[in-house]
Amino acid sequence: MNLLLPPTYSYLCPAMITYERHQLANGLTVVANRDRTSQLAAVNLLYKVGARNENPERTGFAHLFEHLMFRGTRRIPDFDRPVQMACGDNNAFTNNDYTDYYITLPAVNVETALWLESDRMTGLDISARKLALEKRVVVEEFRQRYLNQPYGDQTMLLRALAYREHPYRWATIGLAPEHIEEATLDDVRAFYRRWYRPSNAILSLSGDLPEERMFALAEKWFGGIENPADTPSAAPLPAEPEQREPRRMEVVRDVPATAISIAFHIGGRTSRSFFAGDLTSDLLAGGDSGRLYQTLVKERRLFASANAYVSGDVDPGLFVFTGHLLPTTAPEQAEAAIWDEIDRLKNDPVPARETEKVKNKFEANTLFGELNVMNKALNLGFYEMLGDLSLVDREVELYRSIGAEEIMEFARRVFRPENSSTLLYTAKR
């Protein structure tokens, strides 16, 4: 939220994203939004599988599979070419909770996107050669981004420290490159069969087409796809036990500056705790006017940079403070300074002017984001996956309802030493 807006934006009320929801007989959920302002259409297909659904001995599969989905099918060997011929573009991403594939193209060509997505839902061509190629690509990505890059494993170490039971303890890339290297063709085909099916997917569309037309096209291209008969239900995930004592870890790395991170457990994505935490993180780290920059970087000159964020996971996630220390700052001095800011939140009500500025920025970003058909399609799929589609139109209202007392209560409840996991990432001398 880096966009600064004058206080007059506080009266704005985001336009509702109108939508209709329908479910096909095979279980595919379809959410449609008619946007009469754009000549483009967005087709978003969300599969309810992410790193959380992986076997602890076979992590990184959801991300590996995202790569494989662009390797072509038996009927369409080159996925990108038809998209380009239809004047569109496409991409995908994987996180801990789900995998998302999206295409933007002229609305008159929307069936091209539906044809492509329905085809790779059932006809993905997974060969030993393609698997070997993508395994090399993903393993190289693992090494370059997480093992060889400065601070690359910082978040991985912090997750492993904060979580003991829940699969959020590993990152989307996986626990180790060996898990990808050892993946077999049978492993990958079983993963595809289990998770890539209509009843585990959400199709969301936005564009200048009547909702009834969108539903008819969804039926045309996806209605005949059957779910595998022997597909097991998703196993319940282990709940993370309540943390009852502080955790600490120190590592020494060849990095330019020492870094510190402190993580606290908070509620899941639809909980009141998440919204209070998200607002608090923006108060602390909302650009140069945020408290952490103003106090820890500018005034006290202890940090070169300081940040705070919430992980935004579906299940109970993390609130994280993190920063890079100046060479003259002792680690214990930096850690104490973070706790000083926490004590301010616990004991001093945040002025209304400060919270209003953050709420205005969130509201404005929401408004501007909803001008884009792809953002609408992504959001509709995401909130449907969360199980509360109405949140797509209610989040600004929820943020608006959080006041100074609730922020103080959140800080007192969450920012406790026994709920903390501290990672000291020390620069090698």
Short mmCIF file of C-alpha atoms in Angstrom, two decimals:
data_model
loop_
_atom_site.label_atom_id
_atom_site.label_comp_id
_atom_site.label_asym_id
_atom_site.label_seq_id
_atom_site.Cartn_x
_atom_site.Cartn_y
_atom_site.Cartn_z
CA MET A 1 0.00 0.00 0.00
CA ASN A 2 2.46 2.64 -1.16
CA LEU A 3 -0.06 5.04 -2.71
CA LEU A 4 -0.54 8.19 -0.61
CA LEU A 5 -3.97 9.75 -0.85
CA PRO A 6 -5.51 12.78 0.84
CA PRO A 7 -7.93 12.30 3.75
CA THR A 8 -10.88 13.21 1.52
CA TYR A 9 -10.83 9.62 0.23
CA SER A 10 -12.25 8.42 3.54
CA TYR A 11 -15.80 8.88 2.31
CA LEU A 12 -15.37 6.56 -0.66
CA CYS A 13 -17.29 3.31 -0.70
CA PRO A 14 -15.93 0.68 -3.13
CA ALA A 15 -18.29 -0.37 -5.86
CA MET A 16 -19.67 -3.82 -5.33
CA ILE A 17 -18.32 -6.60 -7.49
CA THR A 18 -21.55 -8.09 -8.76
CA TYR A 19 -21.36 -11.81 -9.31
CA GLU A 20 -23.37 -14.95 -9.74
CA ARG A 21 -22.35 -18.41 -8.62
CA HIS A 22 -23.18 -21.77 -10.17
CA GLN A 23 -22.01 -25.33 -9.68
CA LEU A 24 -21.81 -27.88 -12.46
CA ALA A 25 -22.96 -31.45 -11.91
CA ASN A 26 -19.34 -32.61 -11.70
CA GLY A 27 -18.67 -30.26 -8.78
CA LEU A 28 -16.85 -27.46 -10.62
CA THR A 29 -17.74 -24.14 -9.00
CA VAL A 30 -18.20 -21.26 -11.44
CA VAL A 31 -18.29 -17.60 -10.37
CA ALA A 32 -19.13 -15.01 -13.03
CA ASN A 33 -18.87 -11.22 -13.06
CA ARG A 34 -20.13 -9.10 -15.94
CA ASP A 35 -17.88 -6.07 -16.48
CA ARG A 36 -19.41 -3.80 -19.12
CA THR A 37 -16.47 -1.38 -18.98
CA SER A 38 -13.84 -3.63 -20.55
CA GLN A 39 -13.36 -5.34 -23.89
CA LEU A 40 -11.15 -7.90 -22.16
CA ALA A 41 -12.12 -11.06 -20.34
CA ALA A 42 -10.28 -12.83 -17.56
CA VAL A 43 -10.48 -16.58 -17.03
CA ASN A 44 -9.12 -17.81 -13.73
CA LEU A 45 -8.93 -21.47 -12.71
CA LEU A 46 -8.03 -22.13 -9.08
CA TYR A 47 -7.19 -25.62 -7.84
CA LYS A 48 -7.51 -26.20 -4.12
CA VAL A 49 -4.07 -27.70 -3.72
CA GLY A 50 -0.92 -26.05 -2.43
CA ALA A 51 2.17 -26.90 -0.44
CA ARG A 52 -0.04 -27.68 2.57
CA ASN A 53 -1.43 -30.76 0.80
CA GLU A 54 1.94 -32.37 0.15
CA ASN A 55 3.49 -35.41 1.76
CA PRO A 56 6.26 -34.21 4.14
CA GLU A 57 8.57 -36.64 2.34
CA ARG A 58 7.57 -35.29 -1.09
CA THR A 59 7.39 -31.52 -0.77
CA GLY A 60 7.50 -29.02 -3.62
CA PHE A 61 5.06 -31.03 -5.77
CA ALA A 62 2.40 -28.31 -6.09
CA HIS A 63 4.97 -25.89 -7.47
CA LEU A 64 6.53 -28.55 -9.70
CA PHE A 65 3.10 -29.28 -11.10
CA GLU A 66 2.50 -25.64 -11.94
CA HIS A 67 5.54 -25.90 -14.22
CA LEU A 68 4.32 -29.14 -15.79
CA MET A 69 0.93 -27.60 -16.61
CA PHE A 70 2.61 -25.43 -19.25
CA ARG A 71 4.29 -28.39 -20.95
CA GLY A 72 1.34 -29.13 -23.22
CA THR A 73 -1.30 -31.81 -23.60
CA ARG A 74 -1.78 -34.66 -26.01
CA ARG A 75 -3.94 -32.40 -28.22
CA ILE A 76 -2.24 -29.05 -27.61
CA PRO A 77 1.53 -29.52 -27.31
CA ASP A 78 2.25 -25.77 -27.02
CA PHE A 79 -0.03 -24.06 -24.48
CA ASP A 80 1.25 -20.52 -25.04
CA ARG A 81 0.82 -20.36 -28.81
CA PRO A 82 -3.02 -20.44 -28.91
CA VAL A 83 -3.10 -17.79 -26.16
CA GLN A 84 -0.82 -15.54 -28.17
CA MET A 85 -2.84 -16.12 -31.35
CA ALA A 86 -5.93 -15.00 -29.40
CA CYS A 87 -4.08 -11.79 -28.39
CA GLY A 88 -3.93 -12.88 -24.77
CA ASP A 89 -1.44 -13.57 -22.04
CA ASN A 90 -1.34 -16.12 -19.25
CA ASN A 91 0.50 -17.05 -16.09
CA ALA A 92 0.16 -18.99 -12.85
CA PHE A 93 1.31 -19.07 -9.25
CA THR A 94 1.42 -21.52 -6.37
CA ASN A 95 1.35 -20.82 -2.65
CA ASN A 96 0.81 -22.79 0.54
CA ASP A 97 -2.95 -23.05 0.04
CA TYR A 98 -3.79 -23.23 -3.67
CA THR A 99 -2.56 -23.12 -7.26
CA ASP A 100 -3.92 -20.54 -9.68
CA TYR A 101 -3.89 -20.34 -13.50
CA TYR A 102 -5.14 -17.25 -15.31
CA ILE A 103 -5.58 -15.94 -18.83
CA THR A 104 -6.50 -12.43 -20.03
CA LEU A 105 -7.64 -11.96 -23.63
CA PRO A 106 -10.25 -10.10 -25.70
CA ALA A 107 -13.74 -11.09 -24.58
CA VAL A 108 -14.61 -12.28 -28.09
CA ASN A 109 -11.89 -14.94 -27.69
CA VAL A 110 -12.90 -16.16 -24.24
CA GLU A 111 -13.64 -19.67 -25.50
CA THR A 112 -9.99 -20.10 -26.41
CA ALA A 113 -9.10 -19.81 -22.73
CA LEU A 114 -11.86 -22.19 -21.65
CA TRP A 115 -10.83 -24.70 -24.31
CA LEU A 116 -7.21 -24.61 -23.16
CA GLU A 117 -8.01 -24.92 -19.46
CA SER A 118 -10.51 -27.74 -19.90
CA ASP A 119 -8.04 -29.61 -22.09
CA ARG A 120 -5.20 -29.51 -19.59
CA MET A 121 -7.50 -30.43 -16.72
CA THR A 122 -7.83 -33.87 -18.28
CA GLY A 123 -5.24 -34.33 -21.01
CA LEU A 124 -1.91 -33.20 -19.59
CA ASP A 125 0.92 -35.03 -21.34
CA ILE A 126 3.27 -36.02 -18.52
CA SER A 127 6.21 -37.90 -19.99
CA ALA A 128 9.49 -38.95 -18.42
CA ARG A 129 11.34 -36.45 -20.62
CA LYS A 130 9.12 -33.51 -19.65
CA LEU A 131 9.29 -34.44 -15.98
CA ALA A 132 13.08 -34.65 -16.05
CA LEU A 133 13.29 -31.24 -17.73
CA GLU A 134 11.01 -29.51 -15.22
CA LYS A 135 12.71 -31.19 -12.28
CA ARG A 136 15.99 -29.66 -13.40
CA VAL A 137 14.35 -26.25 -13.79
CA VAL A 138 12.74 -26.34 -10.33
CA VAL A 139 15.84 -27.69 -8.58
CA GLU A 140 17.90 -24.93 -10.17
CA GLU A 141 15.31 -22.37 -9.03
CA PHE A 142 15.53 -23.82 -5.51
CA ARG A 143 19.30 -23.45 -5.45
CA GLN A 144 19.47 -20.01 -7.04
CA ARG A 145 16.64 -18.34 -5.11
CA TYR A 146 16.76 -20.11 -1.75
CA LEU A 147 20.21 -21.63 -1.21
CA ASN A 148 22.69 -19.43 -3.09
CA GLN A 149 21.01 -16.03 -2.87
CA PRO A 150 21.74 -13.81 0.16
CA TYR A 151 18.94 -14.20 2.73
CA GLY A 152 17.31 -16.77 0.43
CA ASP A 153 16.61 -19.29 3.19
CA GLN A 154 15.57 -16.74 5.82
CA THR A 155 11.81 -17.25 5.42
CA MET A 156 12.26 -21.02 5.16
CA LEU A 157 14.13 -21.10 8.47
CA LEU A 158 11.57 -18.84 10.14
CA ARG A 159 8.65 -21.04 9.04
CA ALA A 160 10.40 -24.17 10.28
CA LEU A 161 11.02 -22.45 13.61
CA ALA A 162 7.47 -21.15 14.07
CA TYR A 163 5.58 -24.28 12.96
CA ARG A 164 6.12 -27.76 14.39
CA GLU A 165 3.13 -29.75 13.08
CA HIS A 166 1.25 -27.82 10.39
CA PRO A 167 2.54 -28.13 6.79
CA TYR A 168 3.06 -24.37 6.71
CA ARG A 169 6.42 -25.31 8.20
CA TRP A 170 7.80 -25.65 4.67
CA ALA A 171 7.80 -23.13 1.83
CA THR A 172 6.11 -23.62 -1.53
CA ILE A 173 9.44 -24.52 -3.13
CA GLY A 174 9.68 -27.48 -0.71
CA LEU A 175 11.88 -28.65 2.13
CA ALA A 176 14.83 -29.87 0.09
CA PRO A 177 15.85 -30.16 -3.59
CA GLU A 178 16.08 -33.93 -3.11
CA HIS A 179 12.30 -34.16 -2.80
CA ILE A 180 11.99 -32.89 -6.36
CA GLU A 181 14.96 -34.83 -7.68
CA GLU A 182 13.47 -38.08 -6.37
CA ALA A 183 9.97 -37.49 -7.80
CA THR A 184 8.88 -40.33 -10.07
CA LEU A 185 6.49 -40.36 -13.00
CA ASP A 186 4.04 -42.39 -10.91
CA ASP A 187 4.24 -39.83 -8.07
CA VAL A 188 3.44 -36.96 -10.42
CA ARG A 189 0.63 -38.74 -12.24
CA ALA A 190 -0.98 -39.66 -8.91
CA PHE A 191 -0.77 -36.01 -7.81
CA TYR A 192 -2.45 -34.88 -11.03
CA ARG A 193 -5.22 -37.45 -10.73
CA ARG A 194 -5.93 -36.60 -7.11
CA TRP A 195 -5.98 -32.81 -7.24
CA TYR A 196 -6.64 -31.68 -10.82
CA ARG A 197 -10.33 -32.48 -11.15
CA PRO A 198 -13.57 -30.49 -11.46
CA SER A 199 -14.74 -30.99 -7.88
CA ASN A 200 -11.47 -29.52 -6.58
CA ALA A 201 -11.49 -26.43 -8.81
CA ILE A 202 -13.05 -22.97 -9.00
CA LEU A 203 -13.54 -21.26 -12.35
CA SER A 204 -13.99 -17.49 -12.06
CA LEU A 205 -14.62 -15.19 -15.00
CA SER A 206 -14.91 -11.45 -15.53
CA GLY A 207 -15.72 -9.64 -18.77
CA ASP A 208 -18.49 -8.10 -20.84
CA LEU A 209 -20.54 -11.26 -21.20
CA PRO A 210 -23.88 -12.06 -19.58
CA GLU A 211 -23.46 -14.34 -16.58
CA GLU A 212 -25.80 -16.88 -18.19
CA ARG A 213 -23.50 -16.99 -21.20
CA MET A 214 -20.48 -17.59 -18.99
CA PHE A 215 -22.24 -20.46 -17.23
CA ALA A 216 -23.26 -21.96 -20.57
CA LEU A 217 -19.67 -21.81 -21.80
CA ALA A 218 -18.43 -23.38 -18.58
CA GLU A 219 -20.91 -26.21 -19.08
CA LYS A 220 -19.85 -26.60 -22.71
CA TRP A 221 -16.14 -26.92 -21.96
CA PHE A 222 -16.08 -28.47 -18.49
CA GLY A 223 -19.45 -30.15 -17.99
CA GLY A 224 -18.37 -33.41 -19.60
CA ILE A 225 -15.26 -33.85 -17.45
CA GLU A 226 -15.69 -36.58 -14.87
CA ASN A 227 -13.96 -36.85 -11.52
CA PRO A 228 -11.70 -39.90 -11.10
CA ALA A 229 -13.73 -42.57 -9.31
CA ASP A 230 -10.99 -43.55 -6.87
CA THR A 231 -9.91 -40.06 -5.80
CA PRO A 232 -9.39 -39.94 -2.01
CA SER A 233 -10.69 -37.01 -0.01
CA ALA A 234 -8.20 -34.49 1.28
CA ALA A 235 -6.80 -35.64 4.61
CA PRO A 236 -7.40 -33.29 7.54
CA LEU A 237 -4.34 -31.18 8.23
CA PRO A 238 -2.64 -31.39 11.62
CA ALA A 239 -3.50 -28.41 13.80
CA GLU A 240 -0.56 -26.40 15.04
CA PRO A 241 -0.34 -26.70 18.85
CA GLU A 242 -0.43 -23.48 20.83
CA GLN A 243 3.09 -22.15 21.32
CA ARG A 244 3.82 -21.82 25.04
CA GLU A 245 7.45 -20.68 25.17
CA PRO A 246 9.75 -18.46 23.12
CA ARG A 247 11.79 -20.05 20.34
CA ARG A 248 15.13 -18.81 19.05
CA MET A 249 17.54 -19.73 16.29
CA GLU A 250 20.78 -18.14 15.15
CA VAL A 251 22.54 -18.88 11.88
CA VAL A 252 25.68 -17.37 10.39
CA ARG A 253 25.65 -16.59 6.68
CA ASP A 254 27.80 -14.79 4.14
CA VAL A 255 25.47 -11.79 3.80
CA PRO A 256 26.04 -8.01 3.75
CA ALA A 257 24.24 -7.26 7.03
CA THR A 258 22.82 -9.06 10.03
CA ALA A 259 19.04 -9.49 9.90
CA ILE A 260 16.50 -10.28 12.58
CA SER A 261 12.98 -11.67 12.25
CA ILE A 262 10.39 -12.21 14.97
CA ALA A 263 7.25 -14.20 14.09
CA PHE A 264 4.02 -14.43 16.10
CA HIS A 265 1.08 -16.78 15.51
CA ILE A 266 -2.19 -15.10 14.49
CA GLY A 267 -5.57 -16.31 13.26
CA GLY A 268 -6.49 -17.57 9.80
CA ARG A 269 -7.37 -15.49 6.76
CA THR A 270 -11.06 -15.00 7.58
CA SER A 271 -10.56 -14.34 11.30
CA ARG A 272 -10.89 -10.98 12.98
CA SER A 273 -7.31 -11.50 14.16
CA PHE A 274 -6.05 -11.44 10.57
CA PHE A 275 -7.75 -8.13 9.74
CA ALA A 276 -6.49 -6.48 12.93
CA GLY A 277 -3.02 -7.83 12.22
CA ASP A 278 -3.02 -6.70 8.61
CA LEU A 279 -4.06 -3.18 9.60
CA THR A 280 -1.39 -3.15 12.32
CA SER A 281 1.30 -4.23 9.86
CA ASP A 282 0.39 -1.32 7.59
CA LEU A 283 0.57 1.10 10.51
CA LEU A 284 4.05 -0.18 11.23
CA ALA A 285 5.40 -0.59 7.72
CA GLY A 286 3.23 1.42 5.34
CA GLY A 287 6.09 3.10 3.52
CA ASP A 288 8.28 5.93 4.78
CA SER A 289 5.51 7.19 7.07
CA GLY A 290 5.26 3.84 8.86
CA ARG A 291 6.31 3.64 12.48
CA LEU A 292 9.19 1.22 11.93
CA TYR A 293 10.87 3.41 9.32
CA GLN A 294 10.26 6.62 11.22
CA THR A 295 11.52 5.27 14.55
CA LEU A 296 13.96 2.43 13.93
CA VAL A 297 15.51 3.66 10.68
CA LYS A 298 15.21 7.44 10.68
CA GLU A 299 15.20 8.51 14.34
CA ARG A 300 17.11 5.83 16.27
CA ARG A 301 19.32 4.79 13.31
CA LEU A 302 19.45 1.15 14.34
CA PHE A 303 18.20 -0.49 11.14
CA ALA A 304 18.99 -0.03 7.47
CA SER A 305 15.47 -1.27 6.73
CA ALA A 306 12.55 -2.54 8.80
CA ASN A 307 9.30 -4.20 7.82
CA ALA A 308 6.23 -5.94 9.22
CA TYR A 309 3.74 -8.16 7.42
CA VAL A 310 1.13 -10.87 7.87
CA SER A 311 1.49 -14.12 5.95
CA GLY A 312 -2.16 -14.21 4.83
CA ASP A 313 -2.44 -18.00 4.97
CA VAL A 314 -5.86 -19.67 5.02
CA ASP A 315 -5.13 -21.47 8.29
CA PRO A 316 -3.65 -19.61 11.28
CA GLY A 317 -0.67 -17.68 9.97
CA LEU A 318 2.13 -15.42 11.14
CA PHE A 319 2.72 -11.77 11.92
CA VAL A 320 6.38 -11.04 11.19
CA PHE A 321 8.70 -8.20 12.16
CA THR A 322 11.92 -8.18 10.16
CA GLY A 323 14.81 -5.86 9.46
CA HIS A 324 18.44 -5.46 8.42
CA LEU A 325 20.73 -3.98 11.05
CA LEU A 326 23.24 -1.20 10.57
CA PRO A 327 26.85 -2.34 11.18
CA THR A 328 27.00 -0.37 14.45
CA THR A 329 23.86 -1.98 15.91
CA ALA A 330 24.16 -4.92 18.29
CA PRO A 331 21.57 -7.68 17.73
CA GLU A 332 20.24 -7.41 21.28
CA GLN A 333 19.81 -3.66 20.79
CA ALA A 334 17.83 -4.23 17.58
CA GLU A 335 15.62 -6.86 19.17
CA ALA A 336 14.90 -4.62 22.15
CA ALA A 337 13.95 -1.79 19.79
CA ILE A 338 11.35 -3.99 18.08
CA TRP A 339 9.87 -4.85 21.46
CA ASP A 340 9.78 -1.13 22.28
CA GLU A 341 7.53 -0.61 19.25
CA ILE A 342 5.39 -3.54 20.36
CA ASP A 343 5.01 -1.96 23.81
CA ARG A 344 3.83 1.28 22.17
CA LEU A 345 1.08 -0.67 20.41
CA LYS A 346 0.07 -2.39 23.64
CA ASN A 347 -0.05 0.71 25.82
CA ASP A 348 -0.71 3.78 23.66
CA PRO A 349 -3.90 4.06 21.58
CA VAL A 350 -3.10 4.68 17.92
CA PRO A 351 -4.31 8.18 16.95
CA ALA A 352 -7.36 8.18 14.70
CA ARG A 353 -5.45 10.20 12.09
CA GLU A 354 -2.89 7.40 11.79
CA THR A 355 -5.42 4.59 11.37
CA GLU A 356 -7.54 6.66 8.99
CA LYS A 357 -4.58 7.19 6.67
CA VAL A 358 -3.93 3.44 6.46
CA LYS A 359 -7.61 2.63 5.93
CA ASN A 360 -7.86 5.23 3.18
CA LYS A 361 -4.92 3.69 1.36
CA PHE A 362 -6.40 0.20 1.61
CA GLU A 363 -9.77 1.44 0.37
CA ALA A 364 -8.24 3.33 -2.55
CA ASN A 365 -6.12 0.35 -3.59
CA THR A 366 -9.21 -1.84 -3.46
CA LEU A 367 -11.11 0.60 -5.66
CA PHE A 368 -8.37 0.86 -8.25
CA GLY A 369 -7.75 -2.88 -8.23
CA GLU A 370 -11.38 -3.56 -9.05
CA LEU A 371 -11.04 -1.65 -12.32
CA ASN A 372 -9.10 -4.63 -13.70
CA VAL A 373 -10.97 -7.72 -14.94
CA MET A 374 -8.13 -10.02 -13.95
CA ASN A 375 -8.10 -8.71 -10.38
CA LYS A 376 -11.84 -9.31 -10.20
CA ALA A 377 -11.51 -12.87 -11.46
CA LEU A 378 -8.61 -13.60 -9.10
CA ASN A 379 -10.48 -12.17 -6.11
CA LEU A 380 -13.69 -14.03 -6.87
CA GLY A 381 -11.82 -17.32 -7.07
CA PHE A 382 -9.85 -16.58 -3.92
CA TYR A 383 -12.82 -15.67 -1.73
CA GLU A 384 -14.82 -18.62 -3.03
CA MET A 385 -11.90 -20.82 -2.02
CA LEU A 386 -11.93 -19.22 1.44
CA GLY A 387 -15.56 -20.27 1.80
CA ASP A 388 -16.99 -16.75 2.11
CA LEU A 389 -17.48 -15.19 -1.31
CA SER A 390 -19.23 -12.17 0.20
CA LEU A 391 -15.88 -11.04 1.65
CA VAL A 392 -14.97 -9.75 -1.80
CA ASP A 393 -17.32 -6.84 -1.10
CA ARG A 394 -17.00 -6.65 2.70
CA GLU A 395 -13.28 -6.42 3.42
CA VAL A 396 -13.09 -2.62 3.31
CA GLU A 397 -15.99 -2.49 5.76
CA LEU A 398 -14.15 -4.91 8.06
CA TYR A 399 -10.97 -2.83 8.01
CA ARG A 400 -13.00 0.32 8.62
CA SER A 401 -14.53 -1.24 11.75
CA ILE A 402 -11.18 -1.80 13.50
CA GLY A 403 -10.37 0.91 16.00
CA ALA A 404 -7.59 1.81 18.41
CA GLU A 405 -8.89 -0.39 21.22
CA GLU A 406 -8.98 -3.47 19.01
CA ILE A 407 -5.42 -2.82 17.82
CA MET A 408 -4.25 -2.61 21.43
CA GLU A 409 -6.12 -5.80 22.30
CA PHE A 410 -4.60 -7.56 19.30
CA ALA A 411 -1.09 -6.46 20.28
CA ARG A 412 -1.53 -7.62 23.88
CA ARG A 413 -2.94 -10.98 22.85
CA VAL A 414 -0.53 -11.77 20.01
CA PHE A 415 2.77 -10.03 20.74
CA ARG A 416 3.74 -12.11 23.75
CA PRO A 417 7.24 -13.57 24.28
CA GLU A 418 5.84 -17.09 24.63
CA ASN A 419 4.15 -16.71 21.22
CA SER A 420 7.34 -15.54 19.49
CA SER A 421 9.91 -17.22 17.25
CA THR A 422 13.08 -15.17 16.76
CA LEU A 423 15.56 -15.82 13.98
CA LEU A 424 18.90 -14.03 14.14
CA TYR A 425 20.51 -14.16 10.70
CA THR A 426 24.07 -13.10 11.50
CA ALA A 427 26.48 -11.75 8.91
CA LYS A 428 29.76 -13.63 8.75
CA ARG A 429 32.66 -11.47 9.91
#
